[in-house]
Amino acid sequence: MLRLTLRSLAAHRLRLLLTALSVVLGVAFVAGTLIFTDTMDGQAADIAGRLGRGVAVEVRAKDPGGRTRGVSVPVPEAVLRDVRRVPGVRGPVGVVSGYAALVSRDGTEVAAQGAQTPGVLAQAGGNWIPGGDYPLKTGRAPHGPGEMLVDEATAGRGGYRTGDEATVRLKGASRTMRIVGLVGSGDLAGRTLALFDTPTAQRLLLRPGDFTAVRTASDGVSEEVLRGRVAAVLPGDLEAVTGTQVRNELRNDLAALSYVGGLLMAFALIAVFVGAFVIFNTFSMLVAQRTKELALLRAIGASRGQVSRAVVGEAFAVGVVGSTLGLVAGTGMAALLQVILDEGPTSGPAFSGLAVSGTAVAASYAVGTVATVAAAYVPARRAARIPPIAALRDDVASPQGASKRRVVTGTVLAGGGGLALLAGLAGSGLTAQALVGLGAMLVFLGVTVLSPVLSGPVIELLGRGLPRWCGTPGLLARRNAQRSPRRTAATAGALMVGLALVGTVNVLGASMKASVGSQIDASFADDYLVLPVRGNSVDADAVTRVASTPGIARTTPSYTGDVELDGTRVEYGAGNLPTLMASVAHRMVDGGLDTGTDGVLVEDDLASAHHWKVGTVLTARFPDGGRQEVRVAGIYPLVGFGNAMLPESLYKAHTPLPAVHALNLKATTADAATLTALRRSLAAYPDLGIYDRSAWKREKVQSLDQMTGQITLLLALSIVIAAIGVANTLALSVFERTREIGLLRAVGADRGQVRRMIRLEAILIALFGAVLGLLIGLGFGIALQHAMAGLGFDVLVVPAVPLALCAVLAGVIGVAAAVWPARRAGRMDVLTAIAHE
């Protein structure tokens, strides 16, 4: 049987290679994703081993950087003195870190390269420590308030050399300093570094006498023992962790660069799922076409198991070939991802750092072969059931219609899914959203099962005008598409999946854009908004310039920060609360805006979750280490300022380096002259964006457009696989109907009419898949929009033009997929075709 399997593969090599191509595309995404994430993880481990090497224990705030829910408090200099007295420590040092961005000669901040990593500042400032993470490459160490070091890559991008003066932008202020040396980045390439001596770093980034952390090496004591000794001398807001834990956390932060891996894996699995439709259809048709051959095998003694194993063996071979080619393509894709995303922490050629692990290889072969064999399992069982007597028949016996069991199963699945959708839409919260997701999945499965039942009437409707417009070829195309409902449904199923997802994404994207636009229209009560395009604050000098601009009647700065309210970490906005609330045109849910010096406003969902009411007294813990009792003065709807709002006085009382996050501006006359004057005032700050209502709306909508476009582009892979499936099915169908096509030619059909018949059949099949897919996508999109209405996406929009373009695309796919099969059909020799068995 092995020899027979190999001969069968050779006889059908072109069709099976087309099938293998769908496996290649899916496996390439799986392999590329795994190789990319393994590479990032390996590089992250290497960097984490070098950054912080020699550190045995680190003292820091509990829950630093908001890893769980805490706010980061500074480490006082007194703690460093206490740590120095702990037995077993060696060379303890205080570490200072914060935001600092080098400004290039054109006035823009030198941007960090690549994607920003959670937990790692992209534009970082700190104190330079001799022998620390960042070795001095040229120049000397900084001394005094006017000197700094920058990393070599940042200096090159900014056009600076040692000895030049440069502006460094800090939180809320800028400083002009001299670059006295260049350092290496510790192989954490991509981010920018500005380093100062310790007193200067404390003054610019924290406050005098404070550190972000204290690190120490060990003098012959294990990390765990030393950690316990250090922890014994710490106050309650601080913790001691081992150097191993610090490096592991940094490794995890750096490995988060491969966040794209999860997204790509989702699309890879979609591609594999769509490819399964193609594989199933191909093997179903091959089994049907080889009925007599397989029956003869049974007649001469082959058992059912042998016949079944022969078909499965062919599928296994296709899976192995497709997986091998997919693994090679995936390796190239991983290298391309490093280049496109510019996320490789190390330098050098893209392929030099790739980590092709055994896991990636095994997963690629497992996905490719398992998916192929699983998709071919049903056709293989069907082949085993062919009776020997079928060898005497002239016709090809293959199931055409839909069984009663299929109708019942599909109806139950679709009906159950519809009930789950209705229950989810009627409820709220996570349970309702889960019901919507379950309902959508069941409806999709139900429609997939029922698609052979639906194919006849839908294609009848779609092709009703073909006989009138295209004559006999149109009539034959419609009947050919209706001849085998299962085959038509399986062929269109791959396209249905892709377009259902595209339709869902586009409905959600359009609804989100409309919702955001509606919210901006309702809440943008001032005339202008000034906000950093890059960076995290508005320079104090820029605030002064804006306030003195002709035509600006009122300037309202807002601030942001983190605070713990009764142990819950909350992101807040701060400023002149009556003016800020007026700028977003929102009324209070309860209470008022008179907060005094100890009052706060909380967002209504947060208040409901914790049962806070007006007058509730909370314990606030601030990043400066201070604690204060505050009272809930008012409750407001979500307005874009965070989950809480603090008066400006409370913010500044606990913020050593206050920084303006944004400026809300009211103009005497919001005209072109005022806007021109405002732009002139901020000409020295090109990183600040100036927005009126329409510009702010465009800014927000554009980001949603980009997200929708990127997801649609990735989903295009499934549509490409679907097109391969249509072409493969038509090619097999042409071979199956060789004699029929010969008879058509014999009774007068010319080559052009035959080709037209095949093209129209392909278009009908593609449009059938598009109609089902877009209707499903439209339903899913509407359901998800309703489920997300409580999150602010309360406007439903059905994007008619993009959905219509998808339908047109389906027709184009049909035409493209039919090119080769139609040409092959048209070139058949009439006598040879008639004599074909």
Coordinates of N, CA and C in Angstrom, one line a residue, residues 352-551:
S352 N 20.8 36.6 12.1 CA 21.9 36.2 13.0 C 21.3 35.8 14.3
G353 N 20.2 36.4 14.8 CA 19.8 36.2 16.1 C 18.6 35.2 16.2
L354 N 18.1 34.6 15.1 CA 16.9 33.8 15.1 C 17.2 32.5 15.9
A355 N 16.2 32.2 16.7 CA 16.2 31.0 17.5 C 15.2 30.0 17.0
V356 N 15.6 29.1 16.2 CA 14.7 28.1 15.7 C 14.7 26.9 16.7
S357 N 13.8 26.9 17.6 CA 13.8 25.9 18.7 C 13.1 24.6 18.3
G358 N 13.4 23.6 19.0 CA 12.7 22.3 18.8 C 11.2 22.4 18.9
T359 N 10.8 23.3 19.8 CA 9.3 23.5 20.0 C 8.7 24.0 18.8
A360 N 9.3 25.0 18.2 CA 8.8 25.6 16.9 C 8.7 24.6 15.8
V361 N 9.8 23.8 15.7 CA 9.8 22.8 14.6 C 8.7 21.7 14.9
A362 N 8.6 21.3 16.1 CA 7.6 20.2 16.4 C 6.2 20.8 16.3
A363 N 6.0 22.0 16.7 CA 4.6 22.6 16.6 C 4.2 22.8 15.1
S364 N 5.2 23.2 14.3 CA 4.9 23.4 12.9 C 4.5 22.1 12.2
Y365 N 5.3 21.0 12.5 CA 4.9 19.7 11.9 C 3.6 19.2 12.5
A366 N 3.4 19.4 13.8 CA 2.2 18.9 14.4 C 1.0 19.6 13.8
V367 N 1.0 20.9 13.7 CA -0.1 21.7 13.2 C -0.4 21.3 11.7
G368 N 0.7 21.3 10.9 CA 0.5 21.0 9.5 C 0.0 19.6 9.2
T369 N 0.6 18.6 9.9 CA 0.2 17.2 9.6 C -1.2 16.9 10.3
V370 N -1.3 17.3 11.5 CA -2.6 17.0 12.2 C -3.8 17.6 11.5
A371 N -3.6 18.9 11.1 CA -4.7 19.6 10.4 C -5.0 18.9 9.1
T372 N -4.0 18.5 8.4 CA -4.2 17.8 7.1 C -4.9 16.5 7.2
V373 N -4.3 15.7 8.1 CA -4.9 14.3 8.3 C -6.3 14.4 8.9
A374 N -6.5 15.3 9.8 CA -7.9 15.5 10.4 C -8.9 15.9 9.3
A375 N -8.5 16.8 8.4 CA -9.4 17.2 7.4 C -9.6 16.1 6.4
A376 N -8.6 15.2 6.2 CA -8.8 14.1 5.2 C -9.4 12.8 5.9
Y377 N -9.7 12.9 7.2 CA -10.2 11.7 7.9 C -11.6 11.2 7.3
V378 N -12.5 12.2 7.2 CA -13.8 11.8 6.7 C -13.8 11.3 5.3
P379 N -13.1 12.0 4.3 CA -12.9 11.4 3.0 C -12.3 10.0 3.0
A380 N -11.3 9.8 3.9 CA -10.7 8.4 4.0 C -11.7 7.4 4.5
R381 N -12.5 7.7 5.5 CA -13.5 6.7 5.9 C -14.5 6.5 4.8
R382 N -14.8 7.5 4.0 CA -15.7 7.4 2.9 C -15.1 6.4 1.8
A383 N -13.8 6.6 1.6 CA -13.1 5.7 0.7 C -13.2 4.2 1.1
A384 N -13.0 4.0 2.4 CA -13.0 2.7 3.0 C -14.4 2.0 2.8
R385 N -15.5 2.8 2.7 CA -16.8 2.2 2.6 C -17.2 1.9 1.2
I386 N -16.4 2.2 0.2 CA -16.7 1.9 -1.2 C -16.8 0.4 -1.4
P387 N -17.9 -0.1 -1.9 CA -18.0 -1.6 -2.1 C -17.3 -2.0 -3.4
P388 N -16.8 -3.2 -3.4 CA -16.1 -3.7 -4.6 C -17.0 -3.6 -5.9
I389 N -18.3 -3.8 -5.7 CA -19.2 -3.8 -6.9 C -19.1 -2.4 -7.6
A390 N -18.7 -1.4 -6.9 CA -18.6 0.0 -7.6 C -17.6 0.0 -8.7
A391 N -16.7 -1.0 -8.7 CA -15.7 -1.1 -9.8 C -16.4 -1.3 -11.2
L392 N -17.6 -1.9 -11.1 CA -18.3 -2.2 -12.4 C -19.2 -1.0 -12.9
R393 N -19.3 0.0 -12.1 CA -20.1 1.2 -12.5 C -19.4 2.2 -13.3
D394 N -20.1 2.9 -14.1 CA -19.5 3.9 -14.9 C -19.5 5.3 -14.3
D395 N -20.5 5.5 -13.3 CA -20.7 6.8 -12.7 C -19.8 7.0 -11.5
V396 N -19.6 8.2 -11.1 CA -18.8 8.5 -9.9 C -19.8 8.7 -8.8
A397 N -19.7 7.9 -7.8 CA -20.7 7.9 -6.7 C -20.1 8.8 -5.6
S398 N -20.7 9.9 -5.3 CA -20.3 10.7 -4.2 C -21.5 11.4 -3.6
P399 N -21.5 11.6 -2.3 CA -22.7 12.2 -1.7 C -22.9 13.6 -2.2
Q400 N -24.1 14.0 -2.5 CA -24.4 15.3 -3.1 C -25.2 16.2 -2.2
G401 N -26.3 15.6 -1.7 CA -27.2 16.5 -1.0 C -26.9 16.5 0.5
A402 N -27.9 17.0 1.2 CA -27.8 17.2 2.7 C -28.7 16.2 3.4
S403 N -28.1 15.5 4.3 CA -28.9 14.5 5.1 C -29.8 15.2 6.1
K404 N -30.7 14.4 6.6 CA -31.6 14.9 7.6 C -30.9 15.2 8.9
R405 N -29.9 14.4 9.2 CA -29.1 14.6 10.4 C -28.3 15.9 10.3
R406 N -27.8 16.2 9.1 CA -27.2 17.5 9.0 C -28.1 18.7 9.2
V407 N -29.3 18.6 8.7 CA -30.3 19.6 8.8 C -30.7 19.8 10.3
V408 N -30.9 18.7 11.0 CA -31.3 18.8 12.4 C -30.1 19.4 13.2
T409 N -28.9 18.8 13.0 CA -27.7 19.3 13.7 C -27.5 20.8 13.5
G410 N -27.5 21.2 12.2 CA -27.3 22.6 11.9 C -28.3 23.5 12.5
T411 N -29.6 23.1 12.5 CA -30.7 23.9 13.1 C -30.5 24.0 14.6
V412 N -30.2 22.9 15.2 CA -30.0 23.0 16.7 C -28.9 23.9 17.1
L413 N -27.8 23.8 16.3 CA -26.6 24.7 16.6 C -26.9 26.1 16.4
A414 N -27.5 26.4 15.3 CA -27.8 27.8 15.0 C -28.9 28.4 15.9
G415 N -29.9 27.5 16.2 CA -31.0 28.0 17.2 C -30.4 28.2 18.6
G416 N -29.6 27.3 19.0 CA -29.0 27.5 20.3 C -28.1 28.7 20.4
G417 N -27.3 28.9 19.3 CA -26.5 30.1 19.3 C -27.3 31.4 19.3
G418 N -28.4 31.3 18.6 CA -29.3 32.5 18.6 C -29.8 32.8 19.9
L419 N -30.2 31.8 20.7 CA -30.8 32.0 22.0 C -29.7 32.5 22.9
A420 N -28.4 32.0 22.8 CA -27.3 32.5 23.6 C -27.0 34.0 23.3
L421 N -27.1 34.3 22.0 CA -26.9 35.7 21.6 C -27.9 36.6 22.3
L422 N -29.2 36.2 22.2 CA -30.2 37.1 22.7 C -30.1 37.2 24.3
A423 N -29.7 36.1 24.9 CA -29.5 36.2 26.4 C -28.3 37.1 26.7
G424 N -27.3 37.0 25.9 CA -26.1 37.9 26.2 C -26.4 39.3 25.9
L425 N -27.2 39.6 24.9 CA -27.5 41.0 24.6 C -28.5 41.6 25.6
A426 N -29.3 40.7 26.2 CA -30.2 41.2 27.2 C -29.6 41.4 28.6
G427 N -28.4 40.8 28.8 CA -27.7 41.0 30.1 C -26.6 42.0 30.0
S428 N -25.7 42.0 31.0 CA -24.6 42.9 31.1 C -23.5 42.2 31.8
G429 N -22.3 42.8 31.7 CA -21.1 42.3 32.4 C -20.4 41.2 31.6
L430 N -19.4 40.5 32.3 CA -18.6 39.5 31.6 C -19.4 38.3 31.2
T431 N -20.4 38.0 32.0 CA -21.3 36.8 31.7 C -22.0 37.0 30.4
A432 N -22.6 38.2 30.2 CA -23.3 38.5 29.0 C -22.3 38.5 27.8
Q433 N -21.2 39.1 28.0 CA -20.2 39.1 26.8 C -19.8 37.7 26.5
A434 N -19.6 36.8 27.5 CA -19.3 35.4 27.2 C -20.4 34.7 26.5
L435 N -21.7 35.0 26.8 CA -22.8 34.4 26.1 C -22.8 34.9 24.7
V436 N -22.5 36.1 24.4 CA -22.5 36.7 23.1 C -21.4 35.9 22.3
G437 N -20.2 35.7 22.9 CA -19.2 35.0 22.2 C -19.6 33.5 21.9
L438 N -20.2 32.8 22.9 CA -20.6 31.5 22.7 C -21.7 31.4 21.6
G439 N -22.6 32.3 21.7 CA -23.7 32.3 20.7 C -23.2 32.5 19.3
A440 N -22.2 33.4 19.1 CA -21.6 33.7 17.8 C -21.0 32.4 17.3
M441 N -20.2 31.7 18.1 CA -19.6 30.5 17.7 C -20.6 29.4 17.3
L442 N -21.6 29.3 18.1 CA -22.6 28.2 17.7 C -23.4 28.6 16.4
V443 N -23.7 29.9 16.3 CA -24.4 30.3 15.0 C -23.5 30.0 13.8
F444 N -22.2 30.3 14.0 CA -21.3 30.1 12.9 C -21.2 28.6 12.5
L445 N -21.1 27.7 13.6 CA -21.0 26.3 13.3 C -22.3 25.8 12.7
G446 N -23.5 26.4 13.2 CA -24.7 26.0 12.6 C -24.9 26.3 11.1
V447 N -24.5 27.5 10.8 CA -24.5 28.0 9.4 C -23.6 27.1 8.5
T448 N -22.4 26.8 9.1 CA -21.5 25.9 8.3 C -22.1 24.6 8.0
V449 N -22.7 24.0 9.0 CA -23.3 22.7 8.8 C -24.5 22.8 7.8
L450 N -25.3 23.9 7.9 CA -26.4 24.0 7.0 C -26.1 24.6 5.6
S451 N -24.8 24.9 5.4 CA -24.5 25.6 4.1 C -24.8 24.7 2.9
P452 N -24.7 23.4 2.9 CA -25.1 22.6 1.8 C -26.6 22.8 1.5
V453 N -27.4 22.9 2.6 CA -28.9 23.1 2.4 C -29.1 24.5 1.8
L454 N -28.3 25.5 2.2 CA -28.6 26.8 1.8 C -28.0 27.1 0.4
S455 N -27.1 26.3 -0.1 CA -26.4 26.6 -1.3 C -27.3 26.6 -2.5
G456 N -28.3 25.6 -2.6 CA -29.2 25.6 -3.7 C -30.0 26.8 -3.9
P457 N -30.8 27.2 -2.9 CA -31.6 28.4 -3.1 C -30.8 29.7 -3.2
V458 N -29.7 29.8 -2.5 CA -28.9 31.1 -2.6 C -28.3 31.2 -4.0
I459 N -27.7 30.1 -4.5 CA -27.1 30.2 -5.8 C -28.2 30.4 -6.9
E460 N -29.4 29.8 -6.7 CA -30.5 30.0 -7.6 C -30.8 31.5 -7.7
L461 N -30.8 32.2 -6.5 CA -31.1 33.6 -6.4 C -30.0 34.4 -7.1
L462 N -28.7 34.1 -6.7 CA -27.6 34.8 -7.2 C -27.4 34.7 -8.7
G463 N -27.8 33.5 -9.2 CA -27.5 33.2 -10.7 C -28.8 33.3 -11.5
R464 N -29.8 33.9 -11.0 CA -31.1 34.0 -11.7 C -31.0 34.7 -13.0
G465 N -30.2 35.7 -13.1 CA -30.1 36.5 -14.3 C -29.1 36.0 -15.3
L466 N -28.3 35.0 -14.9 CA -27.2 34.6 -15.7 C -27.6 34.0 -17.1
P467 N -28.7 33.2 -17.1 CA -29.1 32.7 -18.5 C -29.5 33.8 -19.4
R468 N -30.1 34.9 -18.9 CA -30.5 36.0 -19.7 C -29.3 36.8 -20.2
W469 N -28.4 37.0 -19.2 CA -27.3 37.9 -19.6 C -26.1 37.1 -20.3
C470 N -25.9 35.9 -20.0 CA -24.8 35.1 -20.5 C -25.2 33.9 -21.3
G471 N -26.5 33.7 -21.5 CA -26.9 32.6 -22.4 C -26.7 31.3 -21.7
T472 N -26.5 30.3 -22.6 CA -26.3 28.9 -22.1 C -25.2 28.7 -21.1
P473 N -24.0 29.4 -21.3 CA -22.9 29.2 -20.3 C -23.4 29.6 -18.9
G474 N -24.2 30.7 -18.9 CA -24.7 31.1 -17.6 C -25.6 30.1 -16.9
L475 N -26.5 29.5 -17.7 CA -27.4 28.5 -17.2 C -26.6 27.3 -16.7
L476 N -25.6 26.8 -17.5 CA -24.9 25.6 -17.1 C -24.0 25.9 -15.9
A477 N -23.5 27.1 -15.8 CA -22.7 27.5 -14.6 C -23.5 27.4 -13.3
R478 N -24.8 28.0 -13.4 CA -25.6 27.9 -12.2 C -26.0 26.5 -11.8
R479 N -26.3 25.6 -12.8 CA -26.6 24.3 -12.5 C -25.4 23.5 -12.0
N480 N -24.2 23.8 -12.6 CA -23.0 23.1 -12.1 C -22.7 23.4 -10.6
A481 N -23.0 24.7 -10.3 CA -22.7 25.1 -8.9 C -23.7 24.5 -7.9
Q482 N -25.0 24.2 -8.5 CA -26.0 23.6 -7.6 C -25.9 22.0 -7.6
R483 N -25.1 21.5 -8.5 CA -25.1 20.0 -8.7 C -24.6 19.3 -7.5
S484 N -23.6 19.8 -6.8 CA -23.1 19.1 -5.6 C -23.1 20.1 -4.5
P485 N -24.2 20.2 -3.7 CA -24.3 21.2 -2.6 C -23.2 21.1 -1.6
R486 N -22.8 19.8 -1.3 CA -21.7 19.7 -0.3 C -20.4 20.2 -0.8
R487 N -20.1 20.0 -2.0 CA -18.8 20.5 -2.6 C -18.9 22.0 -2.7
T488 N -20.0 22.5 -3.1 CA -20.1 24.0 -3.2 C -20.0 24.6 -1.9
A489 N -20.6 24.0 -0.9 CA -20.6 24.6 0.5 C -19.2 24.5 1.1
A490 N -18.5 23.4 0.9 CA -17.1 23.2 1.4 C -16.2 24.2 0.7
T491 N -16.3 24.4 -0.6 CA -15.5 25.3 -1.4 C -15.7 26.8 -0.9
A492 N -17.0 27.1 -0.7 CA -17.3 28.5 -0.3 C -17.1 28.7 1.2
G493 N -17.0 27.6 2.0 CA -16.8 27.7 3.4 C -15.5 28.4 3.8
A494 N -14.4 28.2 3.1 CA -13.2 28.8 3.4 C -13.3 30.3 3.2
L495 N -14.0 30.7 2.1 CA -14.2 32.2 1.9 C -15.1 32.8 2.9
M496 N -16.1 32.0 3.3 CA -17.1 32.4 4.3 C -16.4 32.8 5.6
V497 N -15.5 32.0 6.1 CA -14.8 32.2 7.3 C -14.1 33.6 7.2
G498 N -13.3 33.7 6.2 CA -12.5 34.9 6.1 C -13.3 36.2 6.0
L499 N -14.4 36.2 5.2 CA -15.2 37.4 5.0 C -16.1 37.6 6.2
A500 N -16.5 36.5 6.9 CA -17.2 36.8 8.2 C -16.4 37.5 9.2
L501 N -15.1 37.2 9.3 CA -14.2 37.9 10.2 C -14.0 39.3 9.7
V502 N -13.8 39.5 8.4 CA -13.5 40.8 7.9 C -14.8 41.7 8.1
G503 N -16.0 41.1 7.9 CA -17.2 41.9 8.1 C -17.4 42.3 9.5
T504 N -17.1 41.4 10.5 CA -17.2 41.7 11.9 C -16.3 42.8 12.3
V505 N -15.0 42.7 11.8 CA -14.0 43.8 12.2 C -14.4 45.1 11.6
N506 N -15.0 45.1 10.4 CA -15.3 46.4 9.8 C -16.6 47.0 10.5
V507 N -17.5 46.2 10.9 CA -18.7 46.7 11.6 C -18.3 47.3 12.9
L508 N -17.4 46.5 13.6 CA -16.9 47.0 14.9 C -16.1 48.3 14.8
G509 N -15.2 48.3 13.8 CA -14.4 49.5 13.5 C -15.2 50.7 13.2
A510 N -16.2 50.6 12.3 CA -17.0 51.7 11.9 C -17.9 52.2 13.1
S511 N -18.4 51.3 13.9 CA -19.2 51.6 15.1 C -18.3 52.3 16.2
M512 N -17.1 51.8 16.3 CA -16.2 52.5 17.3 C -15.8 53.9 16.8
K513 N -15.6 54.1 15.6 CA -15.3 55.4 15.1 C -16.5 56.4 15.3
A514 N -17.7 55.9 14.9 CA -18.8 56.8 15.1 C -19.1 57.1 16.6
S515 N -18.8 56.1 17.5 CA -19.0 56.3 18.9 C -18.0 57.3 19.4
V516 N -16.8 57.2 19.0 CA -15.7 58.1 19.5 C -16.0 59.5 19.0
G517 N -16.4 59.6 17.7 CA -16.8 60.9 17.1 C -18.0 61.5 17.9
S518 N -19.0 60.7 18.2 CA -20.1 61.2 19.0 C -19.7 61.7 20.3
Q519 N -18.8 61.0 21.0 CA -18.4 61.4 22.3 C -17.6 62.7 22.3
I520 N -16.7 62.8 21.2 CA -16.0 64.0 21.1 C -16.9 65.2 20.8
D521 N -17.9 65.0 20.0 CA -18.8 66.1 19.7 C -19.5 66.6 21.0
A522 N -19.9 65.6 21.8 CA -20.6 65.9 23.0 C -19.7 66.5 24.2
S523 N -18.4 66.2 24.1 CA -17.6 66.5 25.3 C -16.5 67.5 25.0
F524 N -16.3 67.9 23.8 CA -15.2 68.9 23.4 C -15.9 70.3 23.5
A525 N -16.0 70.8 24.7 CA -16.6 72.1 25.0 C -15.7 73.3 24.8
D526 N -14.4 73.1 25.0 CA -13.5 74.2 24.7 C -13.2 74.3 23.3
D527 N -12.3 75.3 22.9 CA -12.0 75.5 21.5 C -10.8 74.8 21.0
Y528 N -9.8 74.6 21.9 CA -8.5 73.9 21.5 C -8.0 73.0 22.6
L529 N -7.2 72.1 22.2 CA -6.6 71.2 23.1 C -5.1 71.1 22.7
V530 N -4.2 71.3 23.6 CA -2.8 71.2 23.4 C -2.3 69.9 24.1
L531 N -1.6 69.0 23.4 CA -1.3 67.7 23.9 C 0.1 67.3 23.3
P532 N 0.9 66.6 24.1 CA 2.2 66.1 23.5 C 1.9 65.0 22.5
V533 N 2.5 65.2 21.3 CA 2.5 64.1 20.3 C 3.4 63.0 20.7
R534 N 4.6 63.4 21.1 CA 5.6 62.5 21.8 C 6.0 63.1 23.1
G535 N 6.5 62.3 24.0 CA 6.8 62.7 25.3 C 5.6 62.6 26.2
N536 N 5.7 63.1 27.4 CA 4.6 62.8 28.4 C 4.1 64.1 29.1
S537 N 4.6 65.3 28.7 CA 4.2 66.5 29.4 C 4.4 67.7 28.5
V538 N 3.7 68.8 28.9 CA 3.9 70.1 28.2 C 4.9 70.9 29.0
D539 N 5.9 71.4 28.3 CA 6.9 72.2 29.0 C 6.4 73.4 29.6
A540 N 6.9 73.8 30.8 CA 6.4 75.0 31.5 C 6.5 76.2 30.7
D541 N 7.6 76.4 29.9 CA 7.7 77.5 29.0 C 6.6 77.6 28.0
A542 N 6.2 76.4 27.5 CA 5.2 76.3 26.5 C 3.8 76.7 27.1
V543 N 3.6 76.4 28.4 CA 2.4 76.8 29.0 C 2.3 78.3 29.1
T544 N 3.4 78.9 29.4 CA 3.5 80.4 29.5 C 3.2 81.0 28.2
R545 N 3.8 80.5 27.1 CA 3.6 81.0 25.8 C 2.2 80.9 25.3
V546 N 1.5 79.8 25.6 CA 0.1 79.6 25.2 C -0.7 80.6 26.0
A547 N -0.5 80.8 27.2 CA -1.4 81.7 28.0 C -1.3 83.2 27.6
S548 N -0.1 83.5 27.0 CA 0.0 84.9 26.5 C -0.3 85.1 25.0
T549 N -0.8 84.0 24.4 CA -1.1 84.1 23.0 C -2.4 85.0 22.7
P550 N -2.3 85.9 21.8 CA -3.5 86.7 21.5 C -4.7 85.9 21.0
G551 N -5.8 86.1 21.6 CA -7.0 85.4 21.2 C -7.4 84.3 22.2

